[in-house]
Coordinates of C-alpha atoms in Angstrom, one line a residue:
X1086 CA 109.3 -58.1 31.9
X1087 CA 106.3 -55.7 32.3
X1088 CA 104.5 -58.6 33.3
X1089 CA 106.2 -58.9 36.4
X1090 CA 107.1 -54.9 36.9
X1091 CA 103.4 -54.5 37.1
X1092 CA 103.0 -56.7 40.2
X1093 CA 104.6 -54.4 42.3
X1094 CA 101.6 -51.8 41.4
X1095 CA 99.5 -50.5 44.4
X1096 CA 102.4 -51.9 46.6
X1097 CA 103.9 -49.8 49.3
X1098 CA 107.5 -49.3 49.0
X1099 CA 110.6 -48.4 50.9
X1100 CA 113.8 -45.7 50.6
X1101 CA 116.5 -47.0 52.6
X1102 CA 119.7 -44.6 52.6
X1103 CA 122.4 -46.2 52.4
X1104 CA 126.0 -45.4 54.3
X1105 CA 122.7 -42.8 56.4
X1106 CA 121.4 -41.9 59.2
X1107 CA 118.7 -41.2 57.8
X1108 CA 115.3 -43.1 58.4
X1109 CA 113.7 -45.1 56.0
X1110 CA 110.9 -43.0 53.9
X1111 CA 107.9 -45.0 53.4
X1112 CA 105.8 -44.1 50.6
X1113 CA 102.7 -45.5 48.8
X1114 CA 101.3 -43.0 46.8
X1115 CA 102.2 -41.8 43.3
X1116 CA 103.3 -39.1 42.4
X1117 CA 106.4 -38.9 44.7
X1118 CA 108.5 -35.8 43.8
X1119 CA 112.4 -35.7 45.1
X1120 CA 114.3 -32.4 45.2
X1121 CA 115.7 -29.9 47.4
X1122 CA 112.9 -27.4 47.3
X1123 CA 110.5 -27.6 51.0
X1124 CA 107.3 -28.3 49.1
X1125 CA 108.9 -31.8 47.8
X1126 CA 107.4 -35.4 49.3
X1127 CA 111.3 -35.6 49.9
X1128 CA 113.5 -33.3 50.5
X1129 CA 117.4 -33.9 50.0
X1130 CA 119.8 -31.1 50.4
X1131 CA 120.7 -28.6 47.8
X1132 CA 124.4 -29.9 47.3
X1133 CA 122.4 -33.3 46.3
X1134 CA 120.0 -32.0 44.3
X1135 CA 118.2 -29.7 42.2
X1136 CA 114.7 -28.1 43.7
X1137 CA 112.8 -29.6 41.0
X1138 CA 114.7 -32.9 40.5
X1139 CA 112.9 -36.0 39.7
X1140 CA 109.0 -37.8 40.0
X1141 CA 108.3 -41.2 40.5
X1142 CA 105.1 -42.1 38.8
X1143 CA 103.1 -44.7 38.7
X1144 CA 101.0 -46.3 35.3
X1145 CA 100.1 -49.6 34.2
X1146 CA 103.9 -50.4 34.1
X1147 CA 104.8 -50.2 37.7
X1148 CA 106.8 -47.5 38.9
X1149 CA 108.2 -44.9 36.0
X1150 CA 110.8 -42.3 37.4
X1151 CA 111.4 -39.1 34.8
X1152 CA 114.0 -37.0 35.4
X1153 CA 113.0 -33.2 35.4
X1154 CA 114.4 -30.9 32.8
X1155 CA 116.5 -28.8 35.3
X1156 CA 117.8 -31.5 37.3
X1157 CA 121.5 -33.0 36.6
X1158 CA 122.2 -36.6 35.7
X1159 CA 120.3 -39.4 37.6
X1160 CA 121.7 -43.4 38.4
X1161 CA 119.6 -45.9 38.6
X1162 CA 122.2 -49.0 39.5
X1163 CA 124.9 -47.3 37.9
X1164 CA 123.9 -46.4 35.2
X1165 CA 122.4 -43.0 33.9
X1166 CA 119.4 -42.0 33.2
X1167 CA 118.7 -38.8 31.3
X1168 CA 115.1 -38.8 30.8
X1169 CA 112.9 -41.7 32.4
X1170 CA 112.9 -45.2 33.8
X1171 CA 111.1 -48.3 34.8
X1172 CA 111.8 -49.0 38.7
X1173 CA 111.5 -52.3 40.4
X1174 CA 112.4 -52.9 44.6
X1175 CA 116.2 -54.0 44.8
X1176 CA 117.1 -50.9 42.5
X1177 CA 119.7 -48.5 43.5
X1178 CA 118.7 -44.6 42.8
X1179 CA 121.5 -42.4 43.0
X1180 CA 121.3 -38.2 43.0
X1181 CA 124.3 -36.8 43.6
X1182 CA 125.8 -38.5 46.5
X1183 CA 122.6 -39.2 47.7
X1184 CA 122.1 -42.8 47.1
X1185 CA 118.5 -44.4 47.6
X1186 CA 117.4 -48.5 48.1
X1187 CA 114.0 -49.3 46.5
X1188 CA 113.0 -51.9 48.2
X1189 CA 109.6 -53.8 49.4
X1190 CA 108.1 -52.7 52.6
X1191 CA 107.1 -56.3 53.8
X1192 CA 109.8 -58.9 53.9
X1193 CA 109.8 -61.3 51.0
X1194 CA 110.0 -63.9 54.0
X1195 CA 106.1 -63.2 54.6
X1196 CA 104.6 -63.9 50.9
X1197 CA 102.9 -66.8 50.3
X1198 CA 104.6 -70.6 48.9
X1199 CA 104.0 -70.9 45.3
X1200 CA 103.3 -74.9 43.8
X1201 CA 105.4 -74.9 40.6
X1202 CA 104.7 -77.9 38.2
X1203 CA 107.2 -79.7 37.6
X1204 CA 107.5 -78.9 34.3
X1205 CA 107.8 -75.2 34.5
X1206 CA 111.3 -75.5 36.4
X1207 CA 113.3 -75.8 33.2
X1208 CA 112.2 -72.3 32.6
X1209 CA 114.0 -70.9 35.6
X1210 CA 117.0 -68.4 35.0
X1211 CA 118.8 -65.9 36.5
X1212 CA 119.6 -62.6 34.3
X1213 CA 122.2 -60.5 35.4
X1214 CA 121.8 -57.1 35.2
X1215 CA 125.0 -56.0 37.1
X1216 CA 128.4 -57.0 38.3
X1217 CA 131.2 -59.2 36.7
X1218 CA 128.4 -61.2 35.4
X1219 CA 126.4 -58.8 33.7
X1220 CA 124.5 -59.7 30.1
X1221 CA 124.6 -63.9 31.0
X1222 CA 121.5 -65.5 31.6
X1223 CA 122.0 -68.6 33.9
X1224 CA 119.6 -71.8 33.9
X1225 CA 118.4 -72.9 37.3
X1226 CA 118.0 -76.6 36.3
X1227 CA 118.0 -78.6 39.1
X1228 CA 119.8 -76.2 41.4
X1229 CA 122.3 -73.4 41.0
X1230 CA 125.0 -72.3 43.5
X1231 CA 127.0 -68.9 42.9
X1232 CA 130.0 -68.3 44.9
X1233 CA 133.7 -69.7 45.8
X1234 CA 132.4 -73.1 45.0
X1235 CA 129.8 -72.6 42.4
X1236 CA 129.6 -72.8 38.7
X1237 CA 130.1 -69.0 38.9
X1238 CA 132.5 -66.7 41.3
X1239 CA 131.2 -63.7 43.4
X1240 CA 133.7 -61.5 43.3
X1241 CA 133.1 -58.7 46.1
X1242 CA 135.1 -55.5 47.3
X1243 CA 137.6 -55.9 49.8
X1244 CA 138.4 -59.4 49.3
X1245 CA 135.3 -60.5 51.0
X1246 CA 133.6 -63.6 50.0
X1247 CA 129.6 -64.8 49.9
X1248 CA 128.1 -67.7 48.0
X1249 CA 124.2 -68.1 47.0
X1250 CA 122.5 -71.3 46.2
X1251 CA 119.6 -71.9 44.3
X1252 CA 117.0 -75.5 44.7
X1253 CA 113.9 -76.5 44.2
X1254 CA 112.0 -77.9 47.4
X1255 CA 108.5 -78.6 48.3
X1256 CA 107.7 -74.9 49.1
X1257 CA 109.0 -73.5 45.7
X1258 CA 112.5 -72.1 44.3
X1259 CA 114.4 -71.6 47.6
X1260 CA 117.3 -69.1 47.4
X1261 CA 119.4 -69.5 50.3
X1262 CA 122.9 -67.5 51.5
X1263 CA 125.1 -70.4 52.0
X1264 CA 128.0 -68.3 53.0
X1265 CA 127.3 -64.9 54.0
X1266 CA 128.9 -61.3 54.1
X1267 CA 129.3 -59.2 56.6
X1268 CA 129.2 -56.2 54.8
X1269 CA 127.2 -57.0 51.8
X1270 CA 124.1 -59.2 52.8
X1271 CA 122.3 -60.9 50.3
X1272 CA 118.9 -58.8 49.2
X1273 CA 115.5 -59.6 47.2
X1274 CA 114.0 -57.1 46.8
X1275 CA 115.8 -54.6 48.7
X1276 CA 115.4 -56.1 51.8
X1277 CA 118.1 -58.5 53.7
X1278 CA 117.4 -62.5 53.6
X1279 CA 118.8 -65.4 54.5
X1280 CA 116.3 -67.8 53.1
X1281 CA 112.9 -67.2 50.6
X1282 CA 111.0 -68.9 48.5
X1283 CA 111.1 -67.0 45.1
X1284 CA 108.6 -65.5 43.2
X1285 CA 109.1 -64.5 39.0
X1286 CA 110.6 -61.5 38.6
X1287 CA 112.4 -61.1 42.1
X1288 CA 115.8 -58.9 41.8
X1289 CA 118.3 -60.4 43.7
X1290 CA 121.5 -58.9 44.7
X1291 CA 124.8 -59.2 46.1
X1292 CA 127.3 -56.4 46.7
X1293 CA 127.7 -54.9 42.7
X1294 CA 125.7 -58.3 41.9
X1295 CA 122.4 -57.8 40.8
X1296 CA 120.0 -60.5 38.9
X1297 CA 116.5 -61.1 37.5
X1298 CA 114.5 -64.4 38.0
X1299 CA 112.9 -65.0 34.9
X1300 CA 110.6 -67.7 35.0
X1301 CA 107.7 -67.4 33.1
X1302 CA 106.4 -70.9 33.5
X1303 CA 105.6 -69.9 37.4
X1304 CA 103.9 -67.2 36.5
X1305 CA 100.1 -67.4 37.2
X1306 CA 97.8 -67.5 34.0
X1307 CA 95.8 -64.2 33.8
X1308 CA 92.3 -64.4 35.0
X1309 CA 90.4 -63.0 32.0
X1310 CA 86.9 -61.6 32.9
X1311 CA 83.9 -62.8 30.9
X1312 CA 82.2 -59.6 29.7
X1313 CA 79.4 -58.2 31.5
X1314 CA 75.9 -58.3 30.7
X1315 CA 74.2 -55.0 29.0
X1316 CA 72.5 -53.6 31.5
X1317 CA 68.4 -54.0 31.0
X1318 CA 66.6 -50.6 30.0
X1319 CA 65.2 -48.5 32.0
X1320 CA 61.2 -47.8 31.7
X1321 CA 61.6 -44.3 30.5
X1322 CA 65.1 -45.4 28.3
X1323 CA 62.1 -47.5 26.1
X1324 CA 59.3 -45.1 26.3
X1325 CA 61.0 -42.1 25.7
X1326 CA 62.3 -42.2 22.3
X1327 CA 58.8 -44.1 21.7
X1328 CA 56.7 -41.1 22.9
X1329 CA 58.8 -38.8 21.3
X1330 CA 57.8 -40.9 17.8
X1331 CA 53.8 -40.5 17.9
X1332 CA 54.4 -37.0 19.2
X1333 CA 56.3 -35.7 16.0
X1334 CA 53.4 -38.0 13.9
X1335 CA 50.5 -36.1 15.8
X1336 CA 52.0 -32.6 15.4
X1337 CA 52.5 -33.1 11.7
X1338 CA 49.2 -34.6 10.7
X1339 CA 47.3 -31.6 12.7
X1340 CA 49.6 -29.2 11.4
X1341 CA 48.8 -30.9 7.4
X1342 CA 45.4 -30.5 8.2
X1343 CA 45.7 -27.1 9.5
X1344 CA 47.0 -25.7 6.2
X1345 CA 44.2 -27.7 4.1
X1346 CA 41.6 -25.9 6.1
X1347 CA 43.3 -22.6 5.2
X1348 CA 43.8 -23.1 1.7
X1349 CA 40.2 -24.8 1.6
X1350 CA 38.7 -21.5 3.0
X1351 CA 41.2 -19.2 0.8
X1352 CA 40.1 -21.2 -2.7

């Protein structure tokens, strides 16, 4: 999926803190550096965080986070991470108790309607990543509705219950929240919807529920370049080595005839 990791390069992205009162940090700019030391971009307390803790970085990829050598254990969604990391907006960073929201800085809401050709809906699928439903890859088709009354359950904490339902419509693939929670809204991205047109390589999640669109048949073809044109030479690029030529061809023909006058005179 580096194909669609690397979209979100150059994009502007969000920390929410979560259960915080915090306020959001908005960042744009790589490299961002996290610790408890002042001289950090962001600064968590010492009980979170080592003063040297962790760099997000940003290559070709998208958005790499390595883990410094004298920090402690890192999560990204859960899971550990010990020395580095592809990020993508929806993920959940966790240091210490400290837990961090990636997510977009512009709604999904405001990107653009993609026209899918018909025949690049059968490539639609949902890959969960996290949550009861974790390693199953689940084809779109014609539509797909998760919840209560779906083809899978969404089994939250609490008891609580939400449902999600996936279609195709004029606009694109439409994910909507058919039944929502009050306490876990449904996020793309990171950021709270209630209805969006999806775009390949969205992360949707749900409470613990987390999932991948992979659809590679909506994915734009790459625009390749044609090469450009040699740039024409300069005057003096031509002349130069030219002059330079019947220069060296003057100097030794006087210097030849130089030492045949002197051995001429000698003899």
């Amino acid at each position: 999926m580096l194909e669609c990791i690397g979209q979100w390069i150059g994009k502007a992205m969000r920390i929410e803190f979560l259960h915080s009162a915090r306020e959001d940090f908005l960042w744009a700019k790589a490299p961002l550096r996290i610790g408890s030391a002042a001289d950090n971009d962001l600064v968590l307390s010492a009980a979170q965080a080592a003063p040297r803790h962790l760099r997000i970085e940003q290559d070709r990829r998208g958005w790499v986070l390595q883990v410094l050598p004298s920090a402690t254990r890192v999560y990204v969604n859960a899971r550990p991470v010990r020395e580095c990391a592809l990020l993508r907006p929806g993920d959940m960073l966790s240091v210490g108790d400290c837990r961090m929201l990636l997510r977009d800085d512009a709604s999904p809401e405001q990107r653009e309607a993609m026209v899918v050709p018909a025949q690049a809906r059968c490539t639609a699928a949902l890959r969960a990543l996290a949550g009861a439903l974790s390693g199953r890859v689940l084809p779109v088709g014609n539509g797909l509705e998760l919840g209560p009354y779906g083809r899978c359950p969404l089994e939250l904490p609490q008891g609580e219950t939400a449902s999600l339902k996936l279609g195709w419509q004029d606009d694109g693939l439409v994910l909507e929240a058919t039944q929502a929670s009050t306490t876990y809204p449904l996020r793309v991205n990171g950021v709270p919807v209630q209805r969006v047109v999806l775009q390949p390589g969205d992360q949707i999640s749900l409470g613990p529920h987390r999932f991948l669109l992979d659809a590679p048949g909506m994915e734009a073809e790459p625009v390749i370049a044609p090469p450009e044109p040699p740039a024409p030479a300069l005057p003096e690029d031509v002349a130069g080595p030219r002059g330079e030529v019947w220069w060296l061809i003057v100097t030794a023909a006087v210097l030849a005839l130089g030492i045949a006058l002197v051995l001429w005179i000698r003899f």
